[in-house]
Amino acid sequence: MKINDVIRKYRKEKNMTQEEMANKLGVTAPAVNKWESGASLPDISLLAPIARLLGVSLDELLSYNEHLSDIEVKNIIKEIYAMFETESTDTVNQKIVEIVREYPNEEKLILQLASILYGSSQVLGVKDREEYFTWIEKTFENLRLSEDEEIKNQATDWLYSFYISLERYEDAEDCLRYYSDINPEKKRKLATIYIGTGRYEEAYKTLEEVMFNDYQRLSVLMYEIFRLAVKTEDFKKAEKIIEKESALAELFEMGEYHKLAGKLEYAIASKDADKALPLIDSLLSNTDTLMDYMKSSLYEHMTFNEKKPAMLDMMLNTQLTQYCNDDAYQFIRDSKGWEEFKAKWC
């Protein structure tokens, strides 16, 4: 609330008329009326007496909070966007700088305002843009020192983009020090720097690694959803997810083995021996395609550690042992085609 709302609220709670309040403070009733309507403000020397009279603290009277509320931040941002419709870009940008000066500790607000100013400055002339760019760079640099991890990360993202737009690749690469080594965005951003500095071979290799890792991440995620669907007996969803996972393996050229593996898991989960047995046969027949992604042009700049034939043979034998002996596959061994399969593989 504004000070006029605070005065009116607490005066009424005290069952005090404007005239009574005026008499106690030694002012006129019209003066109190103007305070409450927002037409004027009390003299600074009256703030403490007003607070004591109303039984509130000075902070409460002045509606002071250490930090802005989310609603207040949202309203300020809304006001800035509205200004773009009626004011010049330079006027709005100046307003943004003034607000940041007014609220130097409001990092969430400053981050949003700095990003807005960065975007709007693109349409200004070179001289004006450079003046704001100095402010933008300093602001993002300060925010990167924030104790709030989210603010720090977002500020680093903006600063990286800022440096890339100016082709300041060395500074952009320095930003990457703030990213975790396991953050996939770090590699992608590094590839952008490689492209900008003409290191194309390194860019290809880095982006292919990101793509390969993204396939693995998505595949694992789909299997997790599949297992959850099976656990909750939502087999329709489980089947759909596995079909998508198989299509994903095909899209990323992972080889026939990876395309079939999920389908077999679904057949086993749904105890469909008529589908499971042919899939087992196909999977065992395609064990040698397990590493087919190494032949794909999608990953031609990457270096893989090739699995030795002995490892593939061990994998094949392990699978056969499970199919022939594990209780989980008894329904398959009870099926019509098992003896023929057994004669071929076991």
C-alpha positions as YAML, in Angstrom:
chain: A
units: angstrom
residues:
- id: 1
  name: MET
  ca: [0.00, 0.00, 0.00]
- id: 2
  name: LYS
  ca: [1.01, 3.62, -0.53]
- id: 3
  name: ILE
  ca: [1.32, 5.97, 2.45]
- id: 4
  name: ASN
  ca: [-2.11, 7.52, 1.80]
- id: 5
  name: ASP
  ca: [-3.74, 4.06, 1.93]
- id: 6
  name: VAL
  ca: [-1.85, 3.19, 5.11]
- id: 7
  name: ILE
  ca: [-2.95, 6.40, 6.88]
- id: 8
  name: ARG
  ca: [-6.60, 5.91, 5.87]
- id: 9
  name: LYS
  ca: [-6.61, 2.20, 6.82]
- id: 10
  name: TYR
  ca: [-5.14, 2.59, 10.30]
- id: 11
  name: ARG
  ca: [-7.04, 5.83, 11.09]
- id: 12
  name: LYS
  ca: [-10.31, 4.00, 10.44]
- id: 13
  name: GLU
  ca: [-9.15, 1.01, 12.51]
- id: 14
  name: LYS
  ca: [-8.61, 3.46, 15.40]
- id: 15
  name: ASN
  ca: [-12.18, 4.78, 14.87]
- id: 16
  name: MET
  ca: [-10.69, 8.23, 14.43]
- id: 17
  name: THR
  ca: [-12.14, 10.94, 12.19]
- id: 18
  name: GLN
  ca: [-9.93, 13.05, 9.94]
- id: 19
  name: GLU
  ca: [-10.67, 16.05, 12.18]
- id: 20
  name: GLU
  ca: [-9.68, 14.16, 15.33]
- id: 21
  name: MET
  ca: [-6.45, 13.05, 13.72]
- id: 22
  name: ALA
  ca: [-5.76, 16.61, 12.56]
- id: 23
  name: ASN
  ca: [-6.31, 17.99, 16.07]
- id: 24
  name: LYS
  ca: [-3.91, 15.46, 17.62]
- id: 25
  name: LEU
  ca: [-1.20, 16.31, 15.06]
- id: 26
  name: GLY
  ca: [-1.77, 20.06, 15.08]
- id: 27
  name: VAL
  ca: [-2.76, 20.25, 11.41]
- id: 28
  name: THR
  ca: [-6.01, 20.99, 9.60]
- id: 29
  name: ALA
  ca: [-8.60, 18.39, 8.63]
- id: 30
  name: PRO
  ca: [-8.18, 19.31, 4.89]
- id: 31
  name: ALA
  ca: [-4.49, 18.47, 5.23]
- id: 32
  name: VAL
  ca: [-5.32, 14.97, 6.47]
- id: 33
  name: ASN
  ca: [-7.87, 14.65, 3.67]
- id: 34
  name: LYS
  ca: [-5.18, 15.51, 1.10]
- id: 35
  name: TRP
  ca: [-2.81, 12.93, 2.60]
- id: 36
  name: GLU
  ca: [-5.42, 10.20, 2.31]
- id: 37
  name: SER
  ca: [-6.45, 11.15, -1.22]
- id: 38
  name: GLY
  ca: [-2.84, 11.17, -2.36]
- id: 39
  name: ALA
  ca: [-2.99, 14.86, -3.32]
- id: 40
  name: SER
  ca: [-0.10, 15.65, -0.99]
- id: 41
  name: LEU
  ca: [2.30, 13.98, 1.45]
- id: 42
  name: PRO
  ca: [2.83, 14.69, 5.14]
- id: 43
  name: ASP
  ca: [5.82, 16.81, 6.07]
- id: 44
  name: ILE
  ca: [8.80, 14.63, 6.98]
- id: 45
  name: SER
  ca: [8.72, 16.00, 10.55]
- id: 46
  name: LEU
  ca: [5.21, 14.55, 10.98]
- id: 47
  name: LEU
  ca: [6.04, 10.97, 9.92]
- id: 48
  name: ALA
  ca: [7.11, 9.79, 13.40]
- id: 49
  name: PRO
  ca: [4.10, 11.42, 15.17]
- id: 50
  name: ILE
  ca: [1.71, 9.91, 12.57]
- id: 51
  name: ALA
  ca: [3.26, 6.46, 13.04]
- id: 52
  name: ARG
  ca: [2.94, 6.71, 16.85]
- id: 53
  name: LEU
  ca: [-0.63, 7.98, 16.59]
- id: 54
  name: LEU
  ca: [-1.68, 5.12, 14.31]
- id: 55
  name: GLY
  ca: [0.32, 2.50, 16.24]
- id: 56
  name: VAL
  ca: [2.50, 1.42, 13.31]
- id: 57
  name: SER
  ca: [6.21, 1.45, 12.60]
- id: 58
  name: LEU
  ca: [7.78, 3.97, 10.26]
- id: 59
  name: ASP
  ca: [8.59, 1.11, 7.85]
- id: 60
  name: GLU
  ca: [4.95, 0.10, 7.79]
- id: 61
  name: LEU
  ca: [3.77, 3.69, 7.39]
- id: 62
  name: LEU
  ca: [6.09, 4.17, 4.43]
- id: 63
  name: SER
  ca: [5.25, 0.66, 3.12]
- id: 64
  name: TYR
  ca: [8.94, -0.17, 3.20]
- id: 65
  name: ASN
  ca: [10.08, -3.70, 2.48]
- id: 66
  name: GLU
  ca: [13.66, -4.82, 2.03]
- id: 67
  name: HIS
  ca: [12.71, -6.45, -1.27]
- id: 68
  name: LEU
  ca: [10.03, -5.88, -3.87]
- id: 69
  name: SER
  ca: [7.28, -8.47, -4.05]
- id: 70
  name: ASP
  ca: [6.85, -10.58, -7.19]
- id: 71
  name: ILE
  ca: [3.73, -8.56, -8.00]
- id: 72
  name: GLU
  ca: [5.66, -5.29, -7.71]
- id: 73
  name: VAL
  ca: [8.39, -6.62, -10.01]
- id: 74
  name: LYS
  ca: [5.77, -7.81, -12.48]
- id: 75
  name: ASN
  ca: [4.05, -4.41, -12.46]
- id: 76
  name: ILE
  ca: [7.32, -2.57, -13.11]
- id: 77
  name: ILE
  ca: [8.10, -4.83, -16.05]
- id: 78
  name: LYS
  ca: [4.55, -4.37, -17.35]
- id: 79
  name: GLU
  ca: [4.97, -0.59, -17.10]
- id: 80
  name: ILE
  ca: [8.22, -0.73, -19.08]
- id: 81
  name: TYR
  ca: [6.64, -2.74, -21.90]
- id: 82
  name: ALA
  ca: [3.72, -0.31, -21.98]
- id: 83
  name: MET
  ca: [6.12, 2.61, -22.37]
- id: 84
  name: PHE
  ca: [7.47, 1.15, -25.62]
- id: 85
  name: GLU
  ca: [4.05, 1.84, -27.18]
- id: 86
  name: THR
  ca: [4.13, 5.58, -26.42]
- id: 87
  name: GLU
  ca: [7.75, 6.56, -25.82]
- id: 88
  name: SER
  ca: [10.97, 6.43, -27.81]
- id: 89
  name: THR
  ca: [13.31, 3.50, -27.26]
- id: 90
  name: ASP
  ca: [15.94, 5.80, -25.79]
- id: 91
  name: THR
  ca: [13.42, 7.24, -23.29]
- id: 92
  name: VAL
  ca: [12.42, 3.74, -22.16]
- id: 93
  name: ASN
  ca: [16.04, 2.67, -21.86]
- id: 94
  name: GLN
  ca: [16.80, 5.70, -19.72]
- id: 95
  name: LYS
  ca: [13.84, 4.80, -17.52]
- id: 96
  name: ILE
  ca: [15.24, 1.28, -17.10]
- id: 97
  name: VAL
  ca: [18.60, 2.66, -15.97]
- id: 98
  name: GLU
  ca: [16.82, 4.94, -13.48]
- id: 99
  name: ILE
  ca: [14.80, 2.06, -12.01]
- id: 100
  name: VAL
  ca: [17.92, -0.07, -11.57]
- id: 101
  name: ARG
  ca: [19.56, 2.86, -9.79]
- id: 102
  name: GLU
  ca: [16.51, 3.12, -7.54]
- id: 103
  name: TYR
  ca: [16.47, -0.60, -6.66]
- id: 104
  name: PRO
  ca: [20.16, -1.65, -6.64]
- id: 105
  name: ASN
  ca: [19.53, -4.84, -4.62]
- id: 106
  name: GLU
  ca: [16.60, -6.20, -6.61]
- id: 107
  name: GLU
  ca: [18.52, -8.74, -8.68]
- id: 108
  name: LYS
  ca: [15.48, -10.44, -10.19]
- id: 109
  name: LEU
  ca: [14.14, -7.09, -11.40]
- id: 110
  name: ILE
  ca: [17.54, -5.92, -12.62]
- id: 111
  name: LEU
  ca: [18.08, -9.12, -14.61]
- id: 112
  name: GLN
  ca: [14.79, -8.71, -16.44]
- id: 113
  name: LEU
  ca: [15.33, -5.00, -17.07]
- id: 114
  name: ALA
  ca: [18.88, -5.53, -18.33]
- id: 115
  name: SER
  ca: [17.70, -8.21, -20.76]
- id: 116
  name: ILE
  ca: [14.92, -5.90, -22.01]
- id: 117
  name: LEU
  ca: [17.38, -3.04, -22.48]
- id: 118
  name: TYR
  ca: [19.80, -5.36, -24.31]
- id: 119
  name: GLY
  ca: [17.07, -6.33, -26.76]
- id: 120
  name: SER
  ca: [15.76, -2.80, -27.28]
- id: 121
  name: SER
  ca: [19.24, -1.33, -27.75]
- id: 122
  name: GLN
  ca: [19.68, -3.35, -30.94]
- id: 123
  name: VAL
  ca: [17.53, -0.82, -32.84]
- id: 124
  name: LEU
  ca: [19.53, 2.23, -31.71]
- id: 125
  name: GLY
  ca: [22.35, 3.90, -33.60]
- id: 126
  name: VAL
  ca: [25.87, 2.59, -33.11]
- id: 127
  name: LYS
  ca: [26.96, 5.37, -30.74]
- id: 128
  name: ASP
  ca: [23.90, 5.14, -28.49]
- id: 129
  name: ARG
  ca: [23.99, 1.36, -28.56]
- id: 130
  name: GLU
  ca: [27.61, 1.25, -27.41]
- id: 131
  name: GLU
  ca: [26.80, 3.57, -24.51]
- id: 132
  name: TYR
  ca: [24.08, 1.21, -23.29]
- id: 133
  name: PHE
  ca: [26.18, -1.87, -24.04]
- id: 134
  name: THR
  ca: [28.73, -0.69, -21.49]
- id: 135
  name: TRP
  ca: [25.97, -0.49, -18.89]
- id: 136
  name: ILE
  ca: [24.53, -3.86, -19.92]
- id: 137
  name: GLU
  ca: [27.90, -5.61, -19.68]
- id: 138
  name: LYS
  ca: [28.61, -4.17, -16.24]
- id: 139
  name: THR
  ca: [25.12, -5.07, -15.01]
- id: 140
  name: PHE
  ca: [25.32, -8.70, -16.15]
- id: 141
  name: GLU
  ca: [28.84, -8.94, -14.73]
- id: 142
  name: ASN
  ca: [27.57, -7.79, -11.33]
- id: 143
  name: LEU
  ca: [24.65, -10.23, -11.44]
- id: 144
  name: ARG
  ca: [27.04, -13.07, -12.23]
- id: 145
  name: LEU
  ca: [28.44, -12.58, -8.73]
- id: 146
  name: SER
  ca: [25.01, -13.14, -7.18]
- id: 147
  name: GLU
  ca: [24.60, -15.63, -4.34]
- id: 148
  name: ASP
  ca: [21.36, -16.74, -6.00]
- id: 149
  name: GLU
  ca: [22.33, -19.65, -8.26]
- id: 150
  name: GLU
  ca: [19.45, -19.08, -10.68]
- id: 151
  name: ILE
  ca: [20.25, -15.36, -11.07]
- id: 152
  name: LYS
  ca: [23.93, -16.19, -11.54]
- id: 153
  name: ASN
  ca: [23.23, -18.77, -14.25]
- id: 154
  name: GLN
  ca: [20.79, -16.57, -16.15]
- id: 155
  name: ALA
  ca: [23.16, -13.61, -16.01]
- id: 156
  name: THR
  ca: [25.95, -15.81, -17.37]
- id: 157
  name: ASP
  ca: [23.68, -16.95, -20.22]
- id: 158
  name: TRP
  ca: [22.86, -13.36, -21.12]
- id: 159
  name: LEU
  ca: [26.47, -12.25, -20.88]
- id: 160
  name: TYR
  ca: [27.56, -15.12, -23.14]
- id: 161
  name: SER
  ca: [24.92, -14.12, -25.73]
- id: 162
  name: PHE
  ca: [25.98, -10.49, -25.40]
- id: 163
  name: TYR
  ca: [29.63, -11.34, -26.15]
- id: 164
  name: ILE
  ca: [28.69, -13.64, -29.04]
- id: 165
  name: SER
  ca: [26.60, -10.88, -30.66]
- id: 166
  name: LEU
  ca: [29.64, -8.60, -30.50]
- id: 167
  name: GLU
  ca: [31.95, -11.38, -31.76]
- id: 168
  name: ARG
  ca: [33.98, -11.10, -28.57]
- id: 169
  name: TYR
  ca: [34.66, -14.82, -28.57]
- id: 170
  name: GLU
  ca: [37.44, -14.78, -26.00]
- id: 171
  name: ASP
  ca: [35.14, -13.11, -23.47]
- id: 172
  name: ALA
  ca: [32.34, -15.52, -24.41]
- id: 173
  name: GLU
  ca: [34.63, -18.49, -23.79]
- id: 174
  name: ASP
  ca: [35.56, -17.03, -20.41]
- id: 175
  name: CYS
  ca: [31.86, -17.17, -19.48]
- id: 176
  name: LEU
  ca: [31.95, -20.93, -19.93]
- id: 177
  name: ARG
  ca: [34.10, -21.21, -16.81]
- id: 178
  name: TYR
  ca: [30.88, -20.65, -14.86]
- id: 179
  name: TYR
  ca: [29.19, -23.70, -16.41]
- id: 180
  name: SER
  ca: [29.46, -27.21, -15.02]
- id: 181
  name: ASP
  ca: [31.45, -29.59, -17.21]
- id: 182
  name: ILE
  ca: [28.45, -31.92, -17.33]
- id: 183
  name: ASN
  ca: [26.12, -29.16, -18.55]
- id: 184
  name: PRO
  ca: [25.32, -30.00, -22.20]
- id: 185
  name: GLU
  ca: [24.82, -26.30, -22.91]
- id: 186
  name: LYS
  ca: [28.50, -25.71, -22.20]
- id: 187
  name: LYS
  ca: [29.55, -27.84, -25.16]
- id: 188
  name: ARG
  ca: [26.95, -26.34, -27.47]
- id: 189
  name: LYS
  ca: [28.03, -22.82, -26.57]
- id: 190
  name: LEU
  ca: [31.67, -23.80, -27.03]
- id: 191
  name: ALA
  ca: [30.83, -25.04, -30.53]
- id: 192
  name: THR
  ca: [29.34, -21.62, -31.34]
- id: 193
  name: ILE
  ca: [32.66, -20.06, -30.35]
- id: 194
  name: TYR
  ca: [34.52, -22.60, -32.52]
- id: 195
  name: ILE
  ca: [32.35, -21.66, -35.51]
- id: 196
  name: GLY
  ca: [32.85, -17.95, -34.90]
- id: 197
  name: THR
  ca: [36.63, -18.38, -34.76]
- id: 198
  name: GLY
  ca: [36.84, -20.69, -37.81]
- id: 199
  name: ARG
  ca: [37.62, -23.90, -35.89]
- id: 200
  name: TYR
  ca: [35.12, -25.91, -37.89]
- id: 201
  name: GLU
  ca: [36.50, -29.40, -37.26]
- id: 202
  name: GLU
  ca: [36.30, -28.84, -33.51]
- id: 203
  name: ALA
  ca: [32.78, -27.41, -33.90]
- id: 204
  name: TYR
  ca: [31.60, -30.49, -35.83]
- id: 205
  name: LYS
  ca: [33.07, -32.86, -33.24]
- id: 206
  name: THR
  ca: [31.60, -30.94, -30.30]
- id: 207
  name: LEU
  ca: [28.11, -30.65, -31.79]
- id: 208
  name: GLU
  ca: [28.08, -34.34, -32.77]
- id: 209
  name: GLU
  ca: [29.01, -35.24, -29.19]
- id: 210
  name: VAL
  ca: [26.11, -33.11, -27.93]
- id: 211
  name: MET
  ca: [23.74, -34.78, -30.39]
- id: 212
  name: PHE
  ca: [24.91, -38.28, -29.44]
- id: 213
  name: ASN
  ca: [24.58, -37.51, -25.72]
- id: 214
  name: ASP
  ca: [21.12, -36.02, -26.30]
- id: 215
  name: TYR
  ca: [20.02, -39.28, -27.94]
- id: 216
  name: GLN
  ca: [21.24, -41.25, -24.93]
- id: 217
  name: ARG
  ca: [19.53, -38.88, -22.51]
- id: 218
  name: LEU
  ca: [16.21, -39.00, -24.40]
- id: 219
  name: SER
  ca: [16.40, -42.78, -24.75]
- id: 220
  name: VAL
  ca: [16.94, -43.25, -21.01]
- id: 221
  name: LEU
  ca: [14.09, -40.82, -20.29]
- id: 222
  name: MET
  ca: [11.72, -42.77, -22.56]
- id: 223
  name: TYR
  ca: [12.67, -46.06, -20.90]
- id: 224
  name: GLU
  ca: [11.92, -44.53, -17.50]
- id: 225
  name: ILE
  ca: [8.46, -43.47, -18.70]
- id: 226
  name: PHE
  ca: [7.97, -46.92, -20.24]
- id: 227
  name: ARG
  ca: [8.80, -48.66, -16.95]
- id: 228
  name: LEU
  ca: [6.47, -46.33, -15.06]
- id: 229
  name: ALA
  ca: [3.65, -47.10, -17.52]
- id: 230
  name: VAL
  ca: [4.25, -50.84, -17.08]
- id: 231
  name: LYS
  ca: [4.30, -50.49, -13.29]
- id: 232
  name: THR
  ca: [0.95, -48.68, -13.39]
- id: 233
  name: GLU
  ca: [-0.34, -51.23, -15.95]
- id: 234
  name: ASP
  ca: [-0.88, -48.55, -18.59]
- id: 235
  name: PHE
  ca: [0.24, -50.82, -21.44]
- id: 236
  name: LYS
  ca: [-1.25, -48.59, -24.12]
- id: 237
  name: LYS
  ca: [1.06, -45.77, -23.04]
- id: 238
  name: ALA
  ca: [3.98, -48.18, -22.62]
- id: 239
  name: GLU
  ca: [3.58, -49.41, -26.20]
- id: 240
  name: LYS
  ca: [3.37, -45.87, -27.57]
- id: 241
  name: ILE
  ca: [6.52, -44.79, -25.72]
- id: 242
  name: ILE
  ca: [8.48, -47.82, -26.96]
- id: 243
  name: GLU
  ca: [7.40, -47.13, -30.55]
- id: 244
  name: LYS
  ca: [8.67, -43.59, -30.17]
- id: 245
  name: GLU
  ca: [11.93, -44.83, -28.64]
- id: 246
  name: SER
  ca: [12.43, -47.19, -31.57]
- id: 247
  name: ALA
  ca: [11.78, -44.33, -34.01]
- id: 248
  name: LEU
  ca: [14.30, -42.25, -32.06]
- id: 249
  name: ALA
  ca: [16.96, -44.93, -32.51]
- id: 250
  name: GLU
  ca: [16.25, -44.96, -36.23]
- id: 251
  name: LEU
  ca: [16.34, -41.16, -36.47]
- id: 252
  name: PHE
  ca: [19.72, -41.02, -34.77]
- id: 253
  name: GLU
  ca: [21.00, -43.97, -36.86]
- id: 254
  name: MET
  ca: [21.84, -46.16, -33.86]
- id: 255
  name: GLY
  ca: [21.44, -49.47, -35.69]
- id: 256
  name: GLU
  ca: [18.92, -52.32, -35.88]
- id: 257
  name: TYR
  ca: [19.74, -53.71, -32.42]
- id: 258
  name: HIS
  ca: [18.74, -50.48, -30.67]
- id: 259
  name: LYS
  ca: [15.53, -50.26, -32.73]
- id: 260
  name: LEU
  ca: [14.45, -53.73, -31.60]
- id: 261
  name: ALA
  ca: [15.56, -53.72, -27.95]
- id: 262
  name: GLY
  ca: [12.68, -51.62, -26.63]
- id: 263
  name: LYS
  ca: [10.06, -53.54, -28.60]
- id: 264
  name: LEU
  ca: [11.27, -56.74, -26.98]
- id: 265
  name: GLU
  ca: [11.01, -55.18, -23.52]
- id: 266
  name: TYR
  ca: [7.38, -54.28, -24.24]
- id: 267
  name: ALA
  ca: [6.58, -57.78, -25.52]
- id: 268
  name: ILE
  ca: [8.10, -59.29, -22.36]
- id: 269
  name: ALA
  ca: [6.32, -56.81, -20.08]
- id: 270
  name: SER
  ca: [2.98, -57.61, -21.71]
- id: 271
  name: LYS
  ca: [3.87, -61.36, -21.74]
- id: 272
  name: ASP
  ca: [3.19, -61.63, -25.47]
- id: 273
  name: ALA
  ca: [5.20, -64.73, -26.40]
- id: 274
  name: ASP
  ca: [4.08, -64.60, -30.06]
- id: 275
  name: LYS
  ca: [5.84, -61.23, -30.42]
- id: 276
  name: ALA
  ca: [8.64, -61.75, -27.94]
- id: 277
  name: LEU
  ca: [10.18, -64.89, -29.49]
- id: 278
  name: PRO
  ca: [10.62, -63.47, -33.02]
- id: 279
  name: LEU
  ca: [12.03, -60.30, -31.50]
- id: 280
  name: ILE
  ca: [14.56, -62.28, -29.44]
- id: 281
  name: ASP
  ca: [15.59, -64.11, -32.59]
- id: 282
  name: SER
  ca: [15.98, -60.81, -34.48]
- id: 283
  name: LEU
  ca: [17.87, -59.19, -31.62]
- id: 284
  name: LEU
  ca: [20.35, -62.07, -31.37]
- id: 285
  name: SER
  ca: [20.78, -62.03, -35.13]
- id: 286
  name: ASN
  ca: [21.56, -58.31, -35.03]
- id: 287
  name: THR
  ca: [24.00, -58.25, -32.14]
- id: 288
  name: ASP
  ca: [26.69, -57.16, -34.59]
- id: 289
  name: THR
  ca: [24.68, -53.96, -35.30]
- id: 290
  name: LEU
  ca: [25.02, -52.83, -31.69]
- id: 291
  name: MET
  ca: [27.74, -50.36, -32.69]
- id: 292
  name: ASP
  ca: [26.35, -49.35, -36.08]
- id: 293
  name: TYR
  ca: [26.18, -45.71, -35.02]
- id: 294
  name: MET
  ca: [29.97, -45.68, -35.41]
- id: 295
  name: LYS
  ca: [29.43, -46.01, -39.17]
- id: 296
  name: SER
  ca: [26.90, -43.19, -39.35]
- id: 297
  name: SER
  ca: [27.86, -39.93, -41.05]
- id: 298
  name: LEU
  ca: [26.01, -38.17, -38.23]
- id: 299
  name: TYR
  ca: [28.99, -38.88, -35.96]
- id: 300
  name: GLU
  ca: [31.82, -38.93, -38.50]
- id: 301
  name: HIS
  ca: [33.97, -36.45, -36.55]
- id: 302
  name: MET
  ca: [33.71, -38.37, -33.28]
- id: 303
  name: THR
  ca: [36.10, -41.00, -31.98]
- id: 304
  name: PHE
  ca: [34.57, -44.11, -30.39]
- id: 305
  name: ASN
  ca: [36.10, -46.96, -28.42]
- id: 306
  name: GLU
  ca: [35.09, -49.98, -30.47]
- id: 307
  name: LYS
  ca: [33.85, -53.01, -28.54]
- id: 308
  name: LYS
  ca: [35.87, -56.16, -29.20]
- id: 309
  name: PRO
  ca: [34.19, -59.25, -30.75]
- id: 310
  name: ALA
  ca: [34.78, -61.14, -27.51]
- id: 311
  name: MET
  ca: [32.62, -58.64, -25.64]
- id: 312
  name: LEU
  ca: [29.80, -59.03, -28.17]
- id: 313
  name: ASP
  ca: [30.03, -62.83, -27.86]
- id: 314
  name: MET
  ca: [29.83, -62.56, -24.08]
- id: 315
  name: MET
  ca: [26.76, -60.35, -24.39]
- id: 316
  name: LEU
  ca: [25.13, -62.87, -26.72]
- id: 317
  name: ASN
  ca: [25.84, -65.77, -24.35]
- id: 318
  name: THR
  ca: [24.53, -63.83, -21.35]
- id: 319
  name: GLN
  ca: [21.27, -63.10, -23.15]
- id: 320
  name: LEU
  ca: [20.87, -66.72, -24.24]
- id: 321
  name: THR
  ca: [21.43, -67.94, -20.70]
- id: 322
  name: GLN
  ca: [18.70, -65.65, -19.44]
- id: 323
  name: TYR
  ca: [16.19, -66.66, -22.12]
- id: 324
  name: CYS
  ca: [16.88, -70.36, -21.52]
- id: 325
  name: ASN
  ca: [16.94, -70.36, -17.71]
- id: 326
  name: ASP
  ca: [15.47, -67.22, -16.13]
- id: 327
  name: ASP
  ca: [12.01, -67.65, -14.61]
- id: 328
  name: ALA
  ca: [10.94, -64.30, -16.09]
- id: 329
  name: TYR
  ca: [11.04, -65.89, -19.56]
- id: 330
  name: GLN
  ca: [9.18, -69.10, -18.70]
- id: 331
  name: PHE
  ca: [6.12, -67.92, -20.67]
- id: 332
  name: ILE
  ca: [8.35, -67.74, -23.76]
- id: 333
  name: ARG
  ca: [9.75, -71.24, -23.18]
- id: 334
  name: ASP
  ca: [6.16, -72.48, -22.95]
- id: 335
  name: SER
  ca: [5.29, -71.00, -26.33]
- id: 336
  name: LYS
  ca: [4.83, -72.91, -29.59]
- id: 337
  name: GLY
  ca: [8.05, -71.83, -31.32]
- id: 338
  name: TRP
  ca: [10.42, -72.35, -28.41]
- id: 339
  name: GLU
  ca: [11.81, -75.74, -29.44]
- id: 340
  name: GLU
  ca: [12.71, -74.44, -32.89]
- id: 341
  name: PHE
  ca: [14.34, -71.37, -31.32]
- id: 342
  name: LYS
  ca: [16.19, -73.54, -28.81]
- id: 343
  name: ALA
  ca: [17.55, -75.76, -31.57]
- id: 344
  name: LYS
  ca: [18.85, -72.68, -33.40]
- id: 345
  name: TRP
  ca: [20.41, -70.78, -30.50]
- id: 346
  name: CYS
  ca: [20.77, -72.93, -27.41]
...
